[in-house]
Amino acid sequence: AAEPWPENAALYQQLKEEQILLSDNASSLAVQAFLQMCNLPIRVVCRANAEYMSPSGKVPFIHVGNQVVSELGPIVQFVKAKGHSLSDGLDEVQKAEMKAYMELVNNMLLTAELYLQWCDDVTVEEITHPRYGSPYPWPLNRILSYQKQWEVRRKMKAIGWAGKTLAQVLEDVDQCCQALSQRLGTQPYFFNKQPTELDALVFGHLFTILTTQLTTDELSEKVKNCSNLTAFCRRIEQQYFEGHDKDSSATVTARSAKRSLLR
Amino acid sequence: PQSLLQAYAKFSGAPLTVNTINNSWRAPKGDVPVLISEDIVISQPAKILNFLRKQKYNADYELSAKQGADTLAYIALLEEKLLPALLHTFWVEAENYCSVTKPWFASRIPFPLSLYLPGKMSREALNRILLTRGGPPLYSFTEVEAQIYRDAKECLNLLSKRLGTSQFFFGDTPTTLDAFVFGFLAPIYKVCFPRVQLQEHLKQLPNLCRFCDDVLTCYFRLTVSGHSPAGQDTADANLQKLTQLVNKESNLIEKMDDNLRKSPQHPPRKLTTLKLAAGGEESSPLNRLSP
């Protein structure tokens, strides 16, 4: 039996203005979009130690009733157990496709974002280090920052991305955007009329890439090259995020991210 | 990766001579497989595929752009969900590693490399699994193992649903995606391990088994009944026939799709011989074919 969704469900992420990074912002926005699409109210709570509070070490995580669930995959399953699902109308082959595309986004876009944030020296110096440890005093901020960087670089090495240059990573992003653009075509959502978790995930990543100011504009250029993807982002923003005056709206997040990332 | 590349080469009709190298050190940077064409040396599977495509040996030109996008997505799915379990089955699972993978590998490469290289590959595989999948809330390695096998079985189920009843993933002609899937599934399907939970799951999906058998019979000329108790004999016979095949360019032209010849992208051209250096698992009869 489906339990009702409580009123005080909360989504935790890092501090929006000063601390949150591109990849975490994307993941958080994806979850927010997904919950909006399911019509489940949630409020966004920003905490400096959100990463440490999370059961899996990753943000965002949601606190619903007395349960804590982190990351989009488990959250989708959790929401499904409560009786809400966006992908019930899909047949088996479409579900397989949806999962495959979600893996593509995770594999390429998320990894590229992580690479840019933690392995590209310019970005690391100018943006990531100052932001990541900003709520903490020196020297803790530098230590945490370096620790995280070492962790991410280890993972990149294990999957073979450490040897890639920035140009190659951008090329991969381009390929991924082209693939998403081809799949979307002229439809409003990836599986025609109804949005699914794939739409939420793609929106989260692409919107964040488009609206976050980094040291170069190359990443957002790759997305802008595909006009149907930018139209897709705008459509979802208008439908699910505008008209909400709460802090959780994507537009506010985007504006503040823009402001605070100006260097 | 070797079977993936050989399958792709077969599908796209590129003439390849498979050379065995017994010493993985001879491959630049110790990576196998390595493609050597004239003077260019390329070592990773994805780059090798790109290279083959640029040389106009393309198995995908018939696909629509959307199907090309689907290909990328499914490849990402394979790498993310199936690869950890595959690595685990071959390199990390203690019984499998000690009784099959290590002796097989070590017997083909010379001492003292045979002492060092299998261990290194095993450690790298474990490292990769732990770094990409091992974070909290999975705290013990058995939990990680359970999770990766669950993911792998789900991935196999998804592939099976996507394949349905058609012969290949995009209709009647094989494409890059078929090569990738074959490259991942064939080792699971054919190699006989003591611990075989993935193989058993695969055998429950008849259309995937049929897919592997089809590719093997059509493109590798191996009869399904030639399944010997030791997995490596099958692979050996497989590769022996493969190299006999690749040496005859006319056979390869037969293997090429008819459309490949008719397509304006592929004007008749002199086929340059590409040498594909494969890893040490291949059998010694092949040595007489290498220069």
XYZ file of C-alpha atoms in Angstrom:
554
model
C 0.000 0.000 0.000
C 1.293 3.409 -0.820
C 1.985 5.653 2.108
C 1.147 9.275 1.668
C 3.894 11.690 0.882
C 4.508 13.863 3.950
C 4.353 17.616 3.800
C 7.751 18.228 5.242
C 9.833 16.181 2.832
C 13.185 17.842 2.396
C 15.990 17.666 -0.129
C 19.472 18.377 1.126
C 22.267 19.811 -0.945
C 25.279 22.004 -0.373
C 25.085 25.765 -0.060
C 23.763 27.208 -3.239
C 25.530 30.499 -3.369
C 29.007 29.654 -2.287
C 29.676 25.985 -2.149
C 27.863 23.752 -4.581
C 29.725 22.558 -7.649
C 28.568 21.932 -11.189
C 28.120 18.165 -10.951
C 26.338 18.242 -7.598
C 24.086 21.069 -8.742
C 23.163 19.028 -11.818
C 22.300 15.954 -9.770
C 20.287 18.004 -7.318
C 18.351 19.757 -10.057
C 17.600 16.425 -11.700
C 16.027 15.122 -8.490
C 14.075 18.321 -7.992
C 12.771 18.137 -11.545
C 11.806 14.503 -11.094
C 9.852 15.229 -7.919
C 8.133 18.198 -9.540
C 7.138 15.992 -12.448
C 5.613 13.507 -10.009
C 3.834 16.382 -8.286
C 5.447 15.651 -4.976
C 6.216 18.739 -2.933
C 9.678 19.050 -1.536
C 11.624 21.866 0.029
C 15.300 22.375 -0.566
C 17.516 22.702 2.458
C 21.079 23.855 2.022
C 23.654 22.591 4.433
C 27.412 22.859 4.237
C 27.918 19.275 5.327
C 25.246 17.759 3.096
C 27.781 15.401 1.543
C 28.667 13.942 4.914
C 25.053 13.600 5.986
C 24.170 11.595 2.938
C 24.026 7.803 3.396
C 26.045 7.212 0.263
C 28.297 10.245 0.435
C 26.661 11.782 -2.576
C 24.251 14.636 -2.895
C 21.406 15.205 -3.166
C 19.537 13.149 -0.661
C 15.938 13.380 0.458
C 14.548 13.012 3.926
C 10.997 11.708 3.760
C 9.198 10.661 6.895
C 11.855 8.694 8.705
C 13.763 7.531 5.654
C 16.774 8.963 3.953
C 17.485 8.136 0.325
C 20.257 9.539 -1.844
C 20.921 9.793 -5.576
C 18.450 9.771 -8.423
C 18.369 5.997 -9.037
C 17.400 4.947 -5.505
C 15.093 7.957 -5.171
C 13.173 6.892 -8.289
C 12.752 3.417 -6.838
C 11.733 4.806 -3.466
C 9.115 7.043 -5.046
C 7.876 4.108 -7.076
C 7.419 2.092 -3.894
C 5.250 4.913 -2.633
C 3.040 4.533 -5.655
C 4.260 7.305 -7.963
C 6.004 6.496 -11.162
C 6.662 8.301 -14.416
C 7.683 5.334 -16.497
C 4.786 2.961 -15.983
C 3.364 3.753 -19.361
C 6.442 2.561 -21.195
C 6.770 -0.883 -22.677
C 9.736 -3.138 -21.978
C 11.848 -2.038 -24.914
C 11.295 1.633 -24.075
C 12.238 1.017 -20.469
C 15.458 -0.620 -21.628
C 16.150 2.390 -23.846
C 15.438 4.776 -21.023
C 17.860 3.001 -18.716
C 20.487 2.937 -21.455
C 20.181 6.690 -22.049
C 20.346 7.406 -18.341
C 23.587 5.443 -18.204
C 24.870 7.423 -21.168
C 24.213 10.690 -19.361
C 25.843 9.400 -16.189
C 28.743 7.876 -18.030
C 29.536 10.809 -20.292
C 28.039 14.033 -18.988
C 28.536 13.482 -15.289
C 32.056 12.149 -15.738
C 32.891 15.065 -18.025
C 31.588 17.501 -15.410
C 33.676 15.805 -12.735
C 36.705 15.872 -15.012
C 36.283 19.548 -15.712
C 35.850 20.393 -12.069
C 38.616 18.319 -10.600
C 41.153 17.439 -13.280
C 41.378 20.630 -15.311
C 43.940 22.713 -13.454
C 42.589 26.131 -14.393
C 39.081 25.332 -13.257
C 40.345 23.649 -10.116
C 42.377 26.650 -9.052
C 39.894 29.337 -9.887
C 36.580 27.778 -9.102
C 36.588 24.413 -7.422
C 39.062 24.910 -4.574
C 37.639 28.228 -3.409
C 34.069 26.984 -3.612
C 34.364 23.502 -2.191
C 35.835 24.382 1.143
C 34.314 27.840 1.515
C 32.202 27.182 4.637
C 35.231 25.992 6.559
C 38.184 27.913 7.981
C 41.703 27.573 6.702
C 43.409 25.069 6.632
C 40.445 22.728 6.687
C 39.065 24.085 3.450
C 42.228 23.315 1.525
C 42.607 19.877 3.092
C 39.055 18.806 2.261
C 39.433 20.143 -1.222
C 42.647 18.287 -1.924
C 41.270 15.122 -0.412
C 38.263 15.194 -2.673
C 40.412 16.002 -5.676
C 42.667 13.046 -4.981
C 39.636 10.785 -4.694
C 38.132 11.946 -7.969
C 41.439 11.694 -9.800
C 41.895 8.127 -8.582
C 38.523 7.217 -9.944
C 39.245 8.906 -13.261
C 42.446 6.926 -13.542
C 40.628 3.662 -12.867
C 38.118 4.231 -15.637
C 40.695 5.509 -18.072
C 39.736 9.173 -18.232
C 42.902 10.455 -16.604
C 44.768 10.261 -19.876
C 42.231 12.356 -21.734
C 42.837 15.955 -22.636
C 40.199 18.610 -22.159
C 39.617 18.698 -25.903
C 38.852 14.985 -25.945
C 36.460 15.339 -23.029
C 34.654 18.180 -24.787
C 34.431 16.036 -27.898
C 32.813 13.278 -25.841
C 30.332 15.786 -24.445
C 29.561 16.921 -27.960
C 28.939 13.354 -29.056
C 26.664 12.798 -26.096
C 24.685 15.970 -26.819
C 24.326 14.994 -30.452
C 23.030 11.596 -29.399
C 20.522 13.131 -26.987
C 19.478 15.653 -29.601
C 18.920 12.917 -32.165
C 16.908 10.877 -29.739
C 14.743 13.833 -28.718
C 14.101 14.931 -32.272
C 11.055 17.177 -32.404
C 9.184 15.558 -29.547
C 8.395 17.505 -26.396
C 9.884 14.818 -24.155
C 12.101 11.814 -24.744
C 9.185 9.422 -24.703
C 6.775 11.651 -26.480
C 4.011 13.136 -24.426
C 4.950 12.319 -20.872
C 8.110 13.232 -19.046
C 10.066 10.453 -17.403
C 13.063 10.267 -15.108
C 15.272 10.448 -18.179
C 13.868 13.890 -18.965
C 14.522 14.978 -15.378
C 18.100 13.731 -15.508
C 18.888 15.302 -18.865
C 17.267 18.568 -17.776
C 19.284 18.651 -14.561
C 22.588 18.277 -16.339
C 21.956 20.397 -19.413
C 20.339 23.274 -17.543
C 23.205 23.407 -15.097
C 25.771 23.341 -17.875
C 23.950 26.101 -19.723
C 23.574 28.404 -16.764
C 26.792 27.945 -14.852
C 29.602 30.252 -15.647
C 32.982 28.584 -15.777
C 36.396 29.717 -16.907
C 35.480 28.947 -20.500
C 32.202 28.737 -22.325
C 33.123 25.706 -24.353
C 31.029 23.262 -22.381
C 27.852 25.276 -22.685
C 28.604 25.911 -26.348
C 28.406 22.178 -26.984
C 24.915 22.096 -25.573
C 23.859 25.278 -27.346
C 24.818 23.699 -30.638
C 21.731 21.527 -30.354
C 18.781 23.879 -30.472
C 16.188 21.272 -29.582
C 18.013 20.586 -26.326
C 17.972 24.251 -25.280
C 14.287 24.446 -26.185
C 13.722 21.289 -24.125
C 15.387 22.860 -21.081
C 13.404 26.037 -21.428
C 10.170 24.116 -21.750
C 10.758 22.098 -18.602
C 11.863 25.166 -16.710
C 8.718 27.012 -17.637
C 6.440 24.139 -16.943
C 7.801 22.886 -13.690
C 9.810 25.620 -12.111
C 8.469 29.005 -12.930
C 5.655 30.364 -10.879
C 7.122 28.882 -7.736
C 8.415 31.550 -5.482
C 10.196 29.129 -3.232
C 13.934 28.960 -3.174
C 13.818 25.625 -4.880
C 13.047 27.130 -8.260
C 15.633 26.425 -10.867
C 15.665 29.983 -12.123
C 16.747 31.335 -8.773
C 19.386 28.653 -8.496
C 20.622 29.467 -11.941
C 20.753 33.197 -11.365
C 22.601 32.848 -8.133
C 24.960 30.294 -9.604
C 25.712 32.713 -12.398
C 26.334 35.574 -10.038
C 28.515 33.697 -7.671
C 30.624 31.980 -10.266
C 31.625 35.198 -11.925
C 35.327 35.580 -11.550
C 38.098 -6.426 -26.039
C 39.729 -8.725 -28.558
C 36.508 -10.469 -29.476
C 34.761 -7.130 -29.765
C 37.290 -5.880 -32.260
C 37.405 -9.048 -34.248
C 33.638 -9.040 -34.446
C 33.573 -5.429 -35.569
C 36.228 -6.112 -38.141
C 34.238 -9.015 -39.455
C 31.081 -6.995 -39.619
C 32.607 -4.114 -41.455
C 34.767 -6.221 -43.695
C 38.094 -4.752 -42.780
C 40.940 -7.058 -43.710
C 42.854 -7.879 -40.595
C 45.714 -10.177 -39.976
C 45.590 -11.354 -36.434
C 49.073 -11.597 -35.101
C 49.661 -13.149 -31.801
C 52.217 -11.513 -29.689
C 53.531 -13.603 -26.925
C 55.156 -10.779 -25.184
C 52.773 -8.114 -24.083
C 55.713 -5.813 -23.661
C 56.153 -5.621 -27.363
C 52.865 -3.829 -27.580
C 53.549 -0.173 -26.905
C 52.769 0.621 -23.298
C 51.877 -2.962 -22.641
C 48.283 -2.621 -23.777
C 46.603 -5.191 -25.872
C 44.964 -5.329 -28.343
C 46.990 -3.106 -30.590
C 46.266 -2.142 -34.133
C 49.256 -1.480 -36.355
C 48.519 0.002 -39.721
C 51.442 1.168 -41.797
C 53.098 3.361 -39.235
C 50.259 4.207 -36.964
C 49.851 2.390 -33.699
C 46.581 2.572 -31.830
C 45.907 0.794 -28.620
C 42.480 1.245 -27.133
C 39.382 -0.486 -28.461
C 37.368 2.688 -28.842
C 40.167 4.409 -30.704
C 40.696 1.369 -32.894
C 37.043 1.446 -33.820
C 37.248 5.138 -34.671
C 40.275 4.467 -36.808
C 38.545 1.692 -38.693
C 35.576 3.942 -39.265
C 37.702 6.720 -40.647
C 39.325 4.252 -42.992
C 35.819 3.703 -44.315
C 35.261 0.307 -42.774
C 32.041 1.316 -41.238
C 29.377 -1.091 -40.133
C 27.041 1.703 -39.128
C 26.463 3.821 -42.184
C 23.043 2.323 -42.684
C 21.824 3.425 -39.301
C 19.710 6.485 -38.851
C 21.031 9.178 -36.554
C 18.637 8.073 -33.843
C 19.912 4.520 -34.049
C 23.445 5.852 -33.798
C 22.384 7.639 -30.619
C 20.839 4.425 -29.304
C 24.127 2.661 -29.994
C 26.024 5.113 -27.789
C 23.466 4.760 -25.046
C 23.540 0.978 -25.036
C 27.311 0.899 -25.077
C 27.287 3.141 -22.007
C 24.857 0.724 -20.377
C 27.120 -2.225 -21.120
C 30.188 -0.498 -19.752
C 28.460 0.662 -16.649
C 26.445 -2.403 -15.691
C 27.944 -5.421 -17.345
C 31.645 -4.686 -17.379
C 32.196 -4.760 -13.592
C 30.633 -8.185 -13.346
C 32.640 -9.402 -16.325
C 35.865 -8.135 -14.794
C 34.908 -9.789 -11.543
C 34.146 -13.139 -13.138
C 37.414 -13.222 -15.021
C 39.864 -11.544 -12.726
C 38.633 -11.222 -9.204
C 36.570 -14.279 -8.352
C 39.169 -16.449 -6.693
C 38.220 -19.838 -8.063
C 37.794 -18.612 -11.590
C 40.972 -16.646 -11.565
C 43.129 -19.405 -10.145
C 41.782 -22.251 -12.160
C 41.077 -20.710 -15.531
C 42.114 -17.148 -16.238
C 45.564 -17.123 -14.710
C 46.854 -20.398 -16.164
C 45.365 -19.591 -19.538
C 46.913 -16.174 -19.654
C 50.182 -17.160 -18.090
C 50.706 -20.079 -20.415
C 50.791 -17.787 -23.408
C 53.222 -15.224 -22.197
C 56.811 -15.905 -21.316
C 58.300 -16.182 -17.901
C 58.903 -13.876 -15.962
C 56.109 -11.713 -17.371
C 53.648 -14.483 -16.603
C 54.295 -14.003 -12.931
C 53.633 -10.326 -12.978
C 51.051 -9.485 -15.615
C 48.049 -11.576 -14.543
C 48.414 -10.301 -11.001
C 48.568 -6.739 -12.267
C 45.450 -7.154 -14.367
C 43.655 -8.736 -11.462
C 44.578 -5.868 -9.172
C 43.507 -3.302 -11.743
C 40.169 -5.031 -12.200
C 39.553 -5.109 -8.466
C 40.586 -1.499 -8.174
C 38.233 -0.445 -10.882
C 35.311 -2.311 -9.365
C 35.915 -0.894 -5.913
C 36.422 2.677 -7.049
C 33.426 2.848 -9.298
C 31.009 0.719 -7.323
C 32.362 0.276 -3.865
C 31.292 3.386 -2.015
C 28.844 3.540 0.879
C 26.179 2.272 1.574
C 27.874 -0.917 0.408
C 30.425 -1.543 3.055
C 31.698 -5.031 2.480
C 33.056 -6.569 -0.641
C 30.395 -9.268 -0.685
C 27.744 -6.568 -0.826
C 29.540 -4.951 -3.745
C 29.755 -8.312 -5.499
C 26.061 -8.941 -4.963
C 25.204 -5.514 -6.336
C 27.321 -5.809 -9.469
C 25.918 -9.205 -10.319
C 22.392 -7.893 -9.791
C 23.160 -5.025 -12.148
C 24.711 -7.375 -14.693
C 21.688 -9.660 -14.677
C 19.395 -6.678 -15.078
C 21.538 -5.488 -17.965
C 21.312 -8.887 -19.643
C 17.545 -8.821 -19.206
C 17.368 -5.356 -20.772
C 19.492 -6.470 -23.707
C 17.305 -9.473 -24.206
C 14.194 -7.319 -24.249
C 15.764 -4.930 -26.691
C 16.875 -7.724 -29.014
C 13.480 -9.373 -28.997
C 13.136 -11.707 -31.924
C 15.232 -9.892 -34.491
C 18.502 -11.274 -35.670
C 20.654 -8.298 -34.803
C 20.023 -5.229 -32.743
C 19.138 -3.013 -35.669
C 17.461 -5.340 -38.102
C 19.219 -7.800 -40.365
C 22.711 -6.439 -40.585
C 25.146 -6.270 -37.720
C 26.464 -2.944 -36.470
C 28.838 -1.557 -33.870
C 26.366 -2.307 -31.125
C 26.225 -5.940 -32.148
C 30.012 -6.069 -32.071
C 30.064 -4.568 -28.584
C 27.386 -6.864 -27.241
C 29.067 -9.876 -28.799
C 32.406 -8.800 -27.366
C 30.903 -8.698 -23.895
C 28.678 -11.749 -24.110
C 30.865 -14.233 -25.954
C 33.394 -14.700 -23.141
C 30.605 -15.188 -20.625
C 28.858 -17.605 -22.877
C 31.703 -19.744 -24.070
C 34.368 -19.885 -21.437
C 33.841 -22.594 -18.872
C 34.378 -21.347 -15.376
C 33.867 -23.144 -12.091
C 31.713 -20.279 -10.786
C 29.225 -19.516 -13.465
C 26.314 -17.547 -12.126
C 26.438 -15.065 -14.967
C 26.642 -17.776 -17.579
C 23.660 -19.546 -16.077
C 21.662 -16.357 -16.181
C 22.669 -15.791 -19.776
C 21.570 -19.284 -20.715
C 18.121 -18.435 -19.452
C 17.845 -15.762 -22.118
C 17.538 -17.804 -25.293
C 17.546 -14.929 -27.729
C 20.922 -13.697 -26.490
C 22.381 -17.200 -26.748
C 21.007 -17.457 -30.232
C 22.573 -14.095 -31.073
C 26.021 -15.256 -29.938
C 25.713 -18.518 -31.797
C 24.612 -16.693 -34.930
C 27.573 -14.371 -34.871
C 29.954 -17.216 -34.231
C 28.608 -19.370 -37.016
C 28.189 -16.644 -39.585
C 31.257 -14.625 -38.992
C 33.684 -16.909 -37.325
C 32.764 -20.109 -39.101
C 32.657 -22.062 -35.910
C 30.019 -24.702 -35.572
C 28.111 -24.537 -32.343
C 28.601 -28.223 -31.720
C 32.364 -27.750 -31.604
C 32.165 -26.837 -27.978
C 34.979 -28.560 -26.205
C 35.190 -28.966 -22.452
C 38.084 -26.585 -22.117
C 36.909 -23.148 -23.154
C 40.260 -22.259 -24.590
C 40.146 -24.981 -27.215
C 37.054 -23.439 -28.649
C 38.705 -20.054 -28.680
C 41.795 -21.536 -30.290
C 39.899 -23.239 -33.058
C 37.932 -20.064 -33.447
C 40.995 -17.971 -33.973
C 42.708 -20.472 -36.190
C 39.828 -20.338 -38.567
C 39.669 -16.607 -38.182
C 43.194 -16.089 -39.359
C 42.776 -18.466 -42.247
C 39.800 -16.388 -43.142
C 41.362 -13.006 -42.853
C 44.237 -13.935 -45.056
C 41.979 -14.374 -48.003
C 40.805 -10.957 -49.060
C 38.160 -12.343 -51.326
C 36.483 -14.056 -48.388
C 36.329 -10.736 -46.687
C 34.683 -9.090 -49.610
C 32.032 -11.770 -49.418
C 31.561 -10.879 -45.794
C 31.050 -7.224 -46.573
C 27.504 -6.073 -46.923
C 26.395 -5.669 -50.511
C 25.447 -2.122 -49.791
C 28.949 -1.394 -48.645
C 30.120 -1.803 -52.198
C 27.256 0.117 -53.703
C 27.364 2.995 -51.278
C 28.961 6.190 -52.545
C 30.873 6.433 -49.282
C 32.908 3.425 -50.153
C 34.427 3.637 -53.602
C 36.378 0.554 -54.503
C 39.815 1.010 -53.161
C 42.911 -0.960 -52.556
C 42.532 -2.610 -49.230
C 45.537 -1.919 -47.118
C 46.365 -4.740 -44.843
C 45.884 -3.891 -41.237
C 47.632 -5.928 -38.630
C 45.800 -6.526 -35.425
C 48.029 -7.683 -32.658
C 46.009 -9.733 -30.235
C 46.841 -10.670 -26.661
C 48.579 -13.780 -25.488
C 45.556 -16.070 -25.297
C 45.839 -17.237 -28.887
C 47.198 -20.643 -29.704
C 50.589 -21.466 -31.095
C 49.460 -22.743 -34.503
C 48.807 -19.130 -35.308
C 52.420 -18.275 -34.826
C 53.344 -19.678 -38.171
C 51.138 -17.088 -39.813
C 52.825 -14.122 -38.270
C 55.721 -12.631 -40.130
